[in-house]
Short mmCIF file of C-alpha atoms in Angstrom, two decimals:
data_model
loop_
_atom_site.label_atom_id
_atom_site.label_comp_id
_atom_site.label_asym_id
_atom_site.label_seq_id
_atom_site.Cartn_x
_atom_site.Cartn_y
_atom_site.Cartn_z
CA MET A 335 -12.79 -8.70 -26.90
CA TYR A 336 -9.65 -7.06 -28.86
CA SER A 337 -7.73 -6.94 -26.24
CA LEU A 338 -8.61 -11.12 -25.10
CA LYS A 339 -8.41 -11.33 -29.03
CA LEU A 340 -4.66 -10.34 -29.15
CA ALA A 341 -3.48 -11.82 -25.72
CA LEU A 342 -4.58 -15.06 -27.00
CA LYS A 343 -2.61 -14.63 -30.40
CA SER A 344 0.03 -13.98 -28.63
CA LEU A 345 -0.18 -17.07 -26.32
CA TRP A 346 0.25 -19.23 -29.29
CA TYR A 347 2.96 -16.90 -31.05
CA ASP A 348 4.77 -17.16 -28.12
CA LYS A 349 4.11 -20.20 -26.72
CA TRP A 350 6.82 -22.31 -25.54
CA ILE A 351 8.08 -19.32 -23.37
CA ASN A 352 4.24 -19.65 -22.31
CA LEU A 353 4.56 -23.38 -21.93
CA LEU A 354 7.80 -22.91 -19.43
CA SER A 355 5.94 -20.05 -17.34
CA ILE A 356 2.93 -22.47 -17.23
CA VAL A 357 4.65 -25.33 -16.11
CA SER A 358 6.96 -22.92 -13.74
CA ILE A 359 3.87 -21.88 -12.10
CA ALA A 360 2.19 -25.16 -11.95
CA THR A 361 5.48 -26.41 -10.15
CA GLY A 362 4.60 -23.47 -7.33
CA LEU A 363 0.88 -24.13 -7.45
CA PHE A 364 1.36 -28.32 -6.74
CA ILE A 365 4.01 -27.84 -3.92
CA LEU A 366 0.97 -25.07 -1.85
CA GLY A 367 -1.53 -27.81 -3.19
CA THR A 368 0.03 -30.45 -1.52
CA VAL A 369 0.54 -28.08 1.64
CA LEU A 370 -2.48 -27.09 1.73
CA LEU A 371 -3.69 -30.80 0.91
CA SER A 372 -1.53 -31.82 3.91
CA LEU A 373 -3.07 -28.87 6.41
CA TYR A 374 -6.36 -29.96 5.13
CA ASN A 375 -5.80 -33.67 6.30
CA ILE A 376 -3.72 -33.83 8.74
CA GLU A 377 -6.57 -31.09 10.73
CA ARG A 378 -9.33 -34.07 9.66
CA ALA A 379 -7.01 -37.45 11.49
CA THR A 380 -6.09 -34.35 14.75
CA GLN A 381 -10.04 -33.18 15.29
CA ASN A 382 -11.59 -35.74 17.70
CA MET A 383 -8.08 -35.39 19.65
CA PRO A 384 -10.25 -32.55 22.34
CA GLU A 385 -12.79 -34.73 22.19
CA ARG A 386 -10.97 -36.99 24.32
CA PHE A 387 -9.65 -34.66 26.73
CA THR A 388 -10.53 -34.42 30.02
CA ILE A 389 -10.36 -32.47 32.89
CA THR A 390 -11.23 -33.75 37.00
CA LEU A 391 -10.92 -32.41 39.87
CA PHE A 392 -11.09 -33.97 42.78
CA LEU A 393 -13.40 -31.89 45.60
CA ASN A 394 -12.83 -31.63 49.50
CA GLU A 395 -14.00 -34.53 51.13
CA LYS A 396 -16.91 -32.32 53.43
CA ILE A 397 -17.87 -30.47 50.62
CA SER A 398 -21.60 -29.89 50.39
CA LYS A 399 -24.41 -30.52 47.95
CA LYS A 400 -25.26 -26.88 47.58
CA ASP A 401 -21.14 -25.85 47.11
CA VAL A 402 -21.05 -28.60 44.32
CA ASP A 403 -24.27 -27.27 42.80
CA LEU A 404 -22.74 -24.13 42.97
CA LEU A 405 -19.66 -25.06 41.03
CA ILE A 406 -21.50 -26.86 38.48
CA LYS A 407 -23.50 -23.64 37.62
CA ARG A 408 -20.30 -21.53 37.18
CA LEU A 409 -18.59 -24.19 35.16
CA LYS A 410 -22.02 -24.08 32.80
CA ARG A 411 -20.96 -20.72 32.14
CA GLU A 412 -17.38 -21.31 30.71
CA SER A 413 -17.78 -21.44 26.98
CA ILE A 414 -14.75 -24.38 26.80
CA VAL A 415 -16.65 -27.19 28.97
CA LYS A 416 -18.92 -29.40 27.02
CA GLU A 417 -19.97 -31.62 29.25
CA ILE A 418 -20.02 -31.38 33.01
CA ASP A 419 -20.17 -35.06 34.87
CA TYR A 420 -20.33 -35.15 39.50
CA ILE A 421 -19.23 -38.03 40.62
CA SER A 422 -19.87 -38.33 44.17
CA LYS A 423 -18.04 -40.81 47.63
CA GLU A 424 -20.42 -43.22 46.73
CA ASP A 425 -20.75 -43.24 43.21
CA ALA A 426 -17.14 -43.82 42.76
CA LEU A 427 -16.82 -46.59 45.19
CA LYS A 428 -19.72 -48.36 43.22
CA GLU A 429 -17.45 -47.75 40.03
CA LEU A 430 -14.25 -48.85 41.54
CA LYS A 431 -16.03 -52.11 42.73
CA THR A 432 -17.48 -52.26 38.78
CA SER A 433 -14.04 -51.77 37.66
CA LEU A 434 -12.63 -54.67 40.07
CA LYS A 435 -14.63 -57.38 39.62
CA ASP A 436 -14.00 -60.16 41.32
CA ALA A 437 -11.07 -58.98 42.85
CA ALA A 438 -13.44 -56.14 44.88
CA TYR A 439 -13.52 -58.27 47.94
CA ILE A 440 -9.85 -56.06 48.53
CA LEU A 441 -12.35 -53.12 49.46
CA GLU A 442 -14.75 -55.20 52.02
CA GLY A 443 -12.26 -54.87 55.01
CA LEU A 444 -12.61 -51.10 55.02
CA ASP A 445 -14.06 -49.40 57.56
CA GLU A 446 -15.01 -46.40 55.26
CA ASN A 447 -15.13 -44.78 51.84
CA PRO A 448 -11.63 -43.20 50.54
CA LEU A 449 -12.46 -41.90 47.61
CA PHE A 450 -13.03 -38.33 46.71
CA PRO A 451 -15.88 -36.46 45.29
CA SER A 452 -15.27 -35.55 41.37
CA ILE A 453 -16.37 -33.58 38.63
CA VAL A 454 -15.18 -34.66 35.32
CA ILE A 455 -14.78 -31.82 32.49
CA LYS A 456 -14.80 -32.85 28.61
CA VAL A 457 -14.04 -29.49 26.31
CA ARG A 458 -15.66 -28.33 23.56
CA ARG A 459 -14.06 -29.25 20.20
CA GLU A 460 -14.24 -26.08 18.52
CA ASN A 461 -12.92 -23.92 21.52
CA PHE A 462 -10.62 -26.11 22.16
CA ASP A 463 -7.32 -23.63 22.76
CA ARG A 464 -4.27 -23.80 25.33
CA ASP A 465 -4.61 -20.92 26.76
CA ARG A 466 -8.30 -21.23 26.83
CA VAL A 467 -8.04 -24.42 28.93
CA GLU A 468 -4.97 -22.92 30.93
CA ALA A 469 -7.12 -20.02 32.66
CA LEU A 470 -10.03 -21.96 33.38
CA ILE A 471 -7.92 -24.49 35.61
CA LYS A 472 -6.08 -21.67 36.78
CA LYS A 473 -9.69 -19.76 37.76
CA LEU A 474 -10.81 -23.24 38.94
CA LYS A 475 -7.37 -23.45 41.60
CA GLY A 476 -8.64 -20.44 43.45
CA PHE A 477 -11.71 -22.86 44.59
CA ASN A 478 -10.93 -23.89 47.68
CA GLN A 479 -13.18 -26.74 47.58
CA ILE A 480 -10.77 -28.49 45.29
CA ASP A 481 -7.96 -30.87 46.66
CA GLU A 482 -6.45 -31.47 42.62
CA ILE A 483 -6.80 -31.15 39.34
CA ILE A 484 -5.57 -33.98 37.26
CA TYR A 485 -5.73 -32.98 32.92
CA ALA A 486 -3.75 -34.64 30.47
CA ASP A 487 -0.59 -31.84 30.06
CA GLU A 488 0.92 -33.66 27.11
CA ILE A 489 -1.83 -34.65 25.42
CA LEU A 490 -2.92 -30.58 25.57
CA GLU A 491 0.92 -29.60 24.19
CA SER A 492 0.70 -32.56 21.50
CA ILE A 493 -3.08 -30.87 19.65
CA GLN A 494 -1.51 -27.70 20.09
CA ASP A 495 1.94 -28.48 18.27
CA VAL A 496 0.07 -30.41 16.04
CA TYR A 497 -1.83 -27.53 15.19
CA SER A 498 0.24 -24.86 15.72
CA GLY A 499 4.05 -25.92 13.65
CA PHE A 500 2.29 -27.22 10.84
CA LYS A 501 0.54 -24.41 10.27
CA PHE A 502 3.11 -21.73 10.52
CA VAL A 503 5.20 -24.31 8.15
CA SER A 504 2.60 -23.92 5.47
CA LEU A 505 2.24 -20.48 6.03
CA GLY A 506 6.03 -20.22 5.17
CA VAL A 507 5.91 -22.61 1.98
CA SER A 508 2.75 -20.92 0.91
CA LEU A 509 4.16 -17.27 1.15
CA LEU A 510 7.38 -18.60 -0.45
CA PHE A 511 5.73 -20.26 -3.38
CA SER A 512 3.59 -17.80 -3.74
CA VAL A 513 5.75 -15.03 -4.46
CA SER A 514 7.93 -17.92 -6.45
CA VAL A 515 5.13 -17.67 -8.86
CA VAL A 516 4.31 -14.03 -8.92
CA PHE A 517 8.11 -13.72 -9.92
CA VAL A 518 7.50 -16.38 -13.33
CA CYS A 519 4.37 -14.72 -13.95
CA TYR A 520 6.40 -10.82 -13.88
CA SER A 521 9.59 -12.14 -15.89
CA THR A 522 7.34 -14.09 -18.40
CA VAL A 523 5.30 -10.61 -18.71
CA LYS A 524 8.22 -8.74 -19.12
CA ILE A 525 10.04 -10.89 -21.35
CA LEU A 526 7.08 -10.57 -23.29
CA PHE A 527 6.73 -6.75 -22.91
CA PHE A 528 10.81 -6.59 -24.17
CA ARG A 529 9.85 -8.44 -26.99
CA ARG A 530 7.02 -6.46 -28.19
CA LYS A 531 8.68 -3.30 -27.38
CA GLU A 532 8.42 -1.53 -30.37
CA GLU A 533 5.13 -2.82 -31.25
CA ILE A 534 3.67 -0.85 -27.89
CA GLU A 535 5.58 2.34 -29.07
CA VAL A 536 3.97 2.31 -32.53
CA TYR A 537 0.39 2.31 -30.06
CA LYS A 538 1.58 4.87 -28.61
CA LEU A 539 2.74 6.99 -30.93
CA LEU A 540 -0.62 6.08 -32.39
CA GLY A 541 -2.84 7.61 -28.84
CA ALA A 542 -3.15 3.60 -27.33
CA THR A 543 -4.34 4.60 -23.99
CA ARG A 544 -2.50 2.75 -21.43
CA SER A 545 -5.21 0.52 -20.46
CA PHE A 546 -5.32 -0.59 -23.93
CA ILE A 547 -1.59 -1.18 -23.97
CA ARG A 548 -1.40 -3.02 -20.63
CA ALA A 549 -5.06 -5.25 -20.70
CA PRO A 550 -3.75 -7.81 -23.55
CA PHE A 551 -0.40 -8.04 -21.36
CA ILE A 552 -2.21 -9.09 -18.04
CA ILE A 553 -5.30 -11.11 -20.11
CA GLU A 554 -2.12 -13.05 -20.82
CA GLY A 555 -0.51 -13.30 -17.28
CA THR A 556 -4.01 -14.33 -15.91
CA ILE A 557 -4.83 -17.13 -18.57
CA ILE A 558 -0.74 -18.32 -17.52
CA GLY A 559 -1.41 -18.02 -13.70
CA ILE A 560 -5.04 -20.05 -14.26
CA VAL A 561 -3.82 -22.09 -16.49
CA GLY A 562 -0.83 -23.11 -14.39
CA GLY A 563 -3.15 -23.52 -11.24
CA VAL A 564 -5.56 -26.14 -13.14
CA ALA A 565 -2.15 -27.95 -13.63
CA ALA A 566 -1.15 -27.18 -10.28
CA LEU A 567 -4.96 -28.60 -9.42
CA ALA A 568 -4.47 -31.75 -11.62
CA GLY A 569 -1.14 -32.54 -10.63
CA ASN A 570 -2.55 -33.26 -6.68
CA TYR A 571 -5.31 -35.19 -8.02
CA LEU A 572 -2.87 -37.52 -9.66
CA LEU A 573 -0.36 -37.69 -6.19
CA VAL A 574 -3.43 -38.56 -4.39
CA SER A 575 -4.84 -41.53 -6.56
CA LEU A 576 -1.15 -42.34 -6.94
CA LEU A 577 -0.95 -42.75 -2.65
CA LYS A 578 -4.28 -44.64 -2.49
CA GLY A 579 -3.33 -46.50 -5.70
CA MET A 580 -0.58 -48.42 -3.87
CA THR A 581 -0.40 -51.57 -3.17
CA ASN A 582 0.60 -51.35 0.21
CA PRO A 583 0.11 -48.14 1.34
CA VAL A 584 0.70 -47.32 5.45
CA ALA A 585 -3.13 -47.69 6.65
CA VAL A 586 -3.56 -43.65 6.90
CA LEU A 587 -2.65 -42.66 2.85
CA LYS A 588 -6.29 -44.86 2.31
CA LEU A 589 -7.81 -41.46 4.15
CA ILE A 590 -6.73 -39.16 2.07
CA GLU A 591 -8.91 -36.80 1.23
CA ILE A 592 -8.76 -34.17 -1.35
CA PRO A 593 -10.62 -30.78 -0.18
CA VAL A 594 -13.62 -29.33 -2.12
CA GLN A 595 -11.89 -25.71 -1.75
CA LEU A 596 -8.58 -26.89 -3.19
CA MET A 597 -10.64 -27.04 -6.71
CA VAL A 598 -11.31 -23.61 -6.22
CA ILE A 599 -8.03 -22.19 -4.13
CA LEU A 600 -5.69 -23.42 -6.83
CA PRO A 601 -7.41 -21.79 -10.28
CA VAL A 602 -7.52 -18.99 -8.01
CA ALA A 603 -4.65 -18.40 -6.75
CA GLY A 604 -3.66 -19.02 -10.31
CA LEU A 605 -5.77 -15.88 -11.49
CA VAL A 606 -4.15 -13.52 -8.68
CA LEU A 607 -1.01 -14.60 -8.85
CA GLY A 608 -0.62 -13.67 -12.56
CA LEU A 609 -2.60 -10.77 -12.59
CA THR A 610 0.21 -9.26 -9.49
CA GLY A 611 2.44 -10.47 -11.25
CA SER A 612 1.79 -8.71 -14.35
CA THR A 613 0.88 -6.06 -12.98
CA ILE A 614 4.18 -5.66 -11.36
CA ALA A 615 5.86 -6.47 -14.74
CA LEU A 616 4.39 -3.40 -16.78
CA GLY A 617 5.03 -1.11 -13.67
CA ARG A 618 3.94 2.77 -14.72
CA LEU A 619 3.85 3.17 -18.98
CA LYS A 620 5.63 6.91 -19.92
CA TYR A 621 4.75 8.71 -22.78
CA MET B 1205 -3.39 25.50 -34.88
CA ILE B 1206 0.26 25.16 -33.72
CA GLY B 1207 2.15 27.44 -31.70
CA PHE B 1208 5.40 27.64 -30.63
CA ASN B 1209 6.69 29.91 -27.95
CA GLN B 1210 10.22 30.98 -27.17
CA VAL B 1211 10.83 27.42 -27.11
CA THR B 1212 13.81 25.36 -25.79
CA LYS B 1213 15.24 22.12 -25.81
CA ILE B 1214 18.75 20.59 -24.46
CA TYR B 1215 19.87 16.90 -24.22
CA ASP B 1216 22.92 16.81 -21.97
CA ASN B 1217 24.02 20.25 -22.27
CA ILE B 1218 23.85 20.39 -26.14
CA THR B 1219 20.87 22.77 -27.17
CA ALA B 1220 18.85 21.30 -29.89
CA LEU B 1221 16.78 24.54 -30.28
CA ARG B 1222 16.87 27.59 -28.81
CA ASN B 1223 14.31 30.60 -28.16
CA VAL B 1224 12.61 28.89 -30.87
CA THR B 1225 8.70 30.69 -31.84
CA PHE B 1226 6.30 29.94 -34.78
CA SER B 1227 3.05 30.06 -35.60
CA ILE B 1228 0.64 27.32 -37.92
CA GLU B 1229 -2.47 27.99 -39.44
CA LYS B 1230 -5.28 25.65 -39.31
CA GLY B 1231 -4.49 23.85 -43.02
CA GLU B 1232 -1.52 25.53 -43.79
CA PHE B 1233 1.02 22.85 -45.74
CA VAL B 1234 4.36 23.89 -43.72
CA PHE B 1235 7.85 22.30 -44.69
CA ILE B 1236 10.68 22.24 -42.02
CA THR B 1237 13.93 22.06 -43.22
CA GLY B 1238 18.15 22.17 -42.31
CA PRO B 1239 20.50 20.56 -42.45
CA SER B 1240 21.05 16.75 -40.57
CA GLY B 1241 20.97 17.89 -36.82
CA ALA B 1242 19.27 21.00 -36.55
CA GLY B 1243 16.64 20.20 -34.71
CA LYS B 1244 13.98 19.74 -36.83
CA SER B 1245 13.42 15.60 -35.15
CA THR B 1246 13.42 17.80 -32.63
CA LEU B 1247 10.71 20.21 -33.59
CA LEU B 1248 8.36 17.21 -34.95
CA LYS B 1249 8.74 15.41 -31.29
CA LEU B 1250 7.55 18.18 -29.12
CA VAL B 1251 4.22 18.57 -31.50
CA TYR B 1252 3.39 15.10 -30.66
CA LEU B 1253 5.12 15.36 -27.42
CA ALA B 1254 7.26 11.95 -27.58
CA GLU B 1255 9.37 15.09 -25.49
CA ARG B 1256 8.38 18.15 -23.40
CA PRO B 1257 10.39 21.57 -24.05
CA ASP B 1258 12.85 22.80 -21.37
CA GLU B 1259 11.76 26.34 -21.90
CA GLY B 1260 8.87 28.21 -23.81
CA SER B 1261 5.20 26.69 -24.21
CA ILE B 1262 3.66 24.89 -27.06
CA ASN B 1263 -0.55 24.67 -28.14
CA ILE B 1264 -1.45 22.77 -30.53
CA ALA B 1265 -4.85 22.56 -31.81
CA GLY B 1266 -5.72 24.42 -28.31
CA TRP B 1267 -4.08 22.01 -26.16
CA ASP B 1268 -1.29 23.59 -24.22
CA THR B 1269 1.63 21.61 -23.35
CA GLU B 1270 2.53 23.40 -20.05
CA THR B 1271 -0.97 22.05 -18.17
CA LEU B 1272 -1.14 19.16 -20.33
CA LYS B 1273 -1.21 15.92 -17.85
CA GLU B 1274 0.18 13.10 -19.03
CA LYS B 1275 -2.68 10.42 -18.85
CA ALA B 1276 -4.27 13.31 -21.63
CA ILE B 1277 -1.14 12.94 -24.43
CA PRO B 1278 -3.13 9.62 -26.08
CA TYR B 1279 -6.22 11.45 -26.76
CA LEU B 1280 -3.81 14.71 -28.18
CA ARG B 1281 -2.39 12.28 -30.52
CA ARG B 1282 -5.04 10.71 -32.01
CA ASN B 1283 -5.53 14.53 -33.46
CA ILE B 1284 -1.78 14.19 -34.69
CA GLY B 1285 -1.14 11.85 -38.10
CA ILE B 1286 2.68 10.72 -37.96
CA VAL B 1287 4.57 9.15 -41.02
CA PHE B 1288 7.90 8.15 -40.26
CA GLN B 1289 11.15 7.86 -42.50
CA ASP B 1290 11.71 4.29 -40.51
CA PHE B 1291 7.97 3.40 -40.60
CA LYS B 1292 7.40 1.95 -37.27
CA LEU B 1293 4.87 -0.84 -39.27
CA LEU B 1294 4.19 -3.71 -37.37
CA TYR B 1295 5.61 -7.06 -39.69
CA ASN B 1296 3.79 -9.55 -37.74
CA LYS B 1297 0.35 -8.29 -38.48
CA THR B 1298 -1.74 -7.76 -42.40
CA VAL B 1299 -1.45 -4.06 -44.18
CA TYR B 1300 -5.60 -3.96 -42.92
CA ASP B 1301 -4.39 -4.70 -39.15
CA ASN B 1302 -1.54 -2.35 -39.50
CA ILE B 1303 -4.27 0.73 -40.21
CA ALA B 1304 -7.48 -0.69 -38.26
CA ILE B 1305 -5.22 -0.53 -35.13
CA ALA B 1306 -5.56 3.21 -35.13
CA LEU B 1307 -9.52 2.82 -35.14
CA ARG B 1308 -9.45 0.42 -32.50
CA ILE B 1309 -7.24 2.14 -30.15
CA ARG B 1310 -10.36 4.59 -30.23
CA GLY B 1311 -12.56 1.78 -30.14
CA ILE B 1312 -14.30 2.28 -33.58
CA LYS B 1313 -16.47 -0.84 -34.15
CA GLU B 1314 -15.30 -3.57 -36.78
CA ALA B 1315 -17.71 -2.91 -39.66
CA GLU B 1316 -16.79 0.99 -39.69
CA ILE B 1317 -12.88 0.25 -38.90
CA LYS B 1318 -13.26 -2.27 -42.39
CA ASP B 1319 -14.75 0.92 -44.35
CA ARG B 1320 -12.48 3.27 -43.12
CA VAL B 1321 -9.77 1.25 -44.07
CA HIS B 1322 -10.76 0.24 -47.08
CA GLU B 1323 -11.32 4.16 -48.33
CA VAL B 1324 -7.88 5.22 -47.12
CA LEU B 1325 -6.36 2.09 -49.05
CA LYS B 1326 -7.78 3.35 -52.27
CA MET B 1327 -6.37 6.77 -51.36
CA VAL B 1328 -3.04 5.65 -51.57
CA ASN B 1329 -3.80 3.37 -54.34
CA LEU B 1330 -3.11 -0.32 -52.47
CA ARG B 1331 -6.48 -1.31 -52.09
CA HIS B 1332 -5.20 -4.85 -53.61
CA LYS B 1333 -2.35 -5.04 -50.94
CA THR B 1334 -5.15 -5.04 -48.24
CA ASP B 1335 -4.03 -9.11 -47.43
CA SER B 1336 -0.02 -8.82 -47.86
CA TYR B 1337 2.08 -7.90 -45.02
CA PRO B 1338 4.71 -5.15 -44.72
CA ARG B 1339 7.58 -7.28 -45.63
CA GLU B 1340 5.95 -7.91 -49.48
CA LEU B 1341 5.91 -4.59 -49.93
CA SER B 1342 8.44 -2.39 -51.33
CA GLY B 1343 9.54 1.28 -49.59
CA GLY B 1344 7.31 3.09 -51.68
CA GLU B 1345 4.38 0.89 -50.93
CA GLN B 1346 5.08 0.91 -47.27
CA GLN B 1347 5.26 4.66 -46.64
CA ARG B 1348 2.23 4.30 -48.14
CA ILE B 1349 0.53 2.14 -45.57
CA THR B 1350 2.15 4.45 -42.96
CA ILE B 1351 0.24 7.94 -44.83
CA ALA B 1352 -2.81 5.47 -44.31
CA ARG B 1353 -2.51 4.63 -41.32
CA ALA B 1354 -1.57 8.68 -39.90
CA ILE B 1355 -5.13 9.86 -41.80
CA VAL B 1356 -7.37 7.27 -41.08
CA GLY B 1357 -8.27 8.77 -37.86
CA GLU B 1358 -8.61 11.76 -39.74
CA PRO B 1359 -6.08 14.09 -37.56
CA THR B 1360 -6.40 17.52 -37.87
CA VAL B 1361 -2.27 17.95 -37.91
CA LEU B 1362 -0.28 15.41 -40.60
CA ILE B 1363 3.46 15.51 -38.99
CA ALA B 1364 6.04 13.69 -41.32
CA ASP B 1365 9.65 13.24 -40.68
CA GLU B 1366 11.56 12.81 -43.90
CA PRO B 1367 8.41 9.95 -45.22
CA THR B 1368 10.94 10.51 -48.88
CA GLY B 1369 14.07 9.60 -47.14
CA ASN B 1370 14.80 6.39 -48.11
CA LEU B 1371 12.21 6.67 -51.82
CA ASP B 1372 13.18 7.02 -55.18
CA VAL B 1373 11.83 10.29 -57.09
CA ASP B 1374 8.51 8.29 -58.65
CA ASN B 1375 8.27 7.07 -55.16
CA THR B 1376 8.73 10.58 -53.71
CA ALA B 1377 6.74 12.13 -56.64
CA GLY B 1378 4.19 9.78 -55.50
CA ILE B 1379 4.15 10.52 -51.83
CA MET B 1380 4.25 14.44 -52.47
CA ARG B 1381 0.84 13.75 -54.24
CA ILE B 1382 -0.60 12.17 -51.24
CA PHE B 1383 -0.10 14.50 -49.32
CA ARG B 1384 -1.14 17.73 -51.34
CA GLU B 1385 -3.86 15.79 -51.41
CA ILE B 1386 -4.84 15.39 -47.87
CA ASN B 1387 -4.11 18.83 -47.30
CA ALA B 1388 -6.68 19.80 -49.52
CA LYS B 1389 -9.27 18.19 -47.52
CA GLY B 1390 -8.36 20.75 -44.78
CA THR B 1391 -6.11 18.93 -42.59
CA THR B 1392 -3.12 21.20 -41.79
CA ILE B 1393 0.39 19.27 -42.79
CA LEU B 1394 4.35 19.83 -40.81
CA PHE B 1395 6.70 17.81 -42.50
CA ALA B 1396 10.45 17.67 -42.11
CA THR B 1397 13.17 17.54 -45.00
CA HIS B 1398 16.46 18.50 -46.12
CA ASN B 1399 15.69 18.36 -49.36
CA ARG B 1400 15.08 21.01 -50.92
CA ASP B 1401 13.96 19.80 -54.07
CA LEU B 1402 10.39 18.85 -52.43
CA PHE B 1403 9.41 22.40 -51.59
CA ARG B 1404 11.20 24.81 -54.57
CA ASN B 1405 8.64 26.58 -56.04
CA THR B 1406 5.69 25.34 -54.49
CA GLY B 1407 5.21 28.44 -52.52
CA LEU B 1408 4.54 26.29 -49.11
CA ARG B 1409 5.68 28.05 -46.04
CA VAL B 1410 9.37 26.87 -45.43
CA LEU B 1411 10.79 26.69 -41.96
CA ARG B 1412 14.68 26.69 -41.73
CA LEU B 1413 16.70 25.63 -38.78
CA ASP B 1414 20.33 25.89 -37.97
CA ASN B 1415 22.31 24.18 -35.01
CA GLY B 1416 18.58 24.83 -33.51
CA ASN B 1417 17.89 27.97 -34.17
CA LEU B 1418 14.90 28.90 -36.68
CA VAL B 1419 16.87 31.27 -38.75
CA SER B 1420 14.31 31.73 -41.71
CA ASP B 1421 10.56 31.85 -42.10
CA GLU B 1422 9.53 32.12 -45.93
CA LYS B 1423 7.93 30.86 -49.27
CA GLY B 1424 9.15 28.24 -51.18
#
């Protein structure tokens, strides 16, 4: 309790240096928040893409009903497969006639059905992964009753690229700004510590333990971190409301949302980074 | 209470103390004297473990410095009150807070702290300065606050490093009276001074240092 009182007193006593640190931390965490915000909204925008992704298997013309059933049974066992739709030669022709509508007469001259039976596979969103899709396709290529496999290679690649590319950049940016926040807390506490060097010497001579001496500084660094986190959160809210309130916004900006998790992540990140920075700054006190 | 056994302390090839051996009993009032650079301050620093001996061993109130771990130092220091020539007061805190801090570090409750701080302030005749800041006090008054801070934790040993060095004759006499009072209550006192008038004809024990050597141990 006394340590908290000392920390609060010191926050007020050295208010300008502390304010400067809060602004620096808030800036770092604001950028971190913006990255998380973008990641969240990009993920939201692309989350339906896997559902549009299908794999079509063109089967051998002479495939027996028994082999089709066996293939479907095997496909159902795959965790990535969500839906299997078997289209027989006859169904394919019917479908073609329907889609041709008035031009269906061009099929009248045919002696036999030229179409192939096929299976259309839809994949699960939660299990969507390029490697898994490719592994399944490799497995399917082993079936001699499958003549051809068609799937949207480009969609597969772009979904993967958007995810992995942005996640990679986000990780880098987050790491960079986390380190800078730790550094700001480190410098603040180090400066405060040096300013009170004589006071700390007196405490040591009076018999104060390390934890008694360190506690007010650690509390102070942590408070600075939390306040910086809350300020960054406020900045992110302001940014989103500004983007949404623009008079002629790009349509996608209207859809931007702040994830609830950000309300916890930023202050907690401030707390953890503030705590880390001040602990490193104090180092090991010697008697 | 305090035992030095063949203690040597060397700073950058300069021997500050050389093979010093003595022991002090509980309740004794002992002066450490000698010219500047004789090793008085070094000897006191070894007692409150601001320094460790390079050779020999020291025993303070049952604590052996050879085996004492660093994290135990704060607990040893709570048995030792220290009074400095330059006071070492906290100038952004009131007289009350300067003294109370010695009890707060021990985790004592505020109600008890209040009683004990007022008690020691009464002893050093500065009860009326409770809410003053150190800069508002004279040198003699500041030194009395330092003494109050040193004894509020009821230490078994009180160390004073030239506590009257910056004071006039009247203030010096007042400070010495307080030390005698504290000693009369059973506290062991180790008092470093180069002022012979303070121990002349007192009948108290005087350890004389010269160039790091203990050259005499006799009554003043």
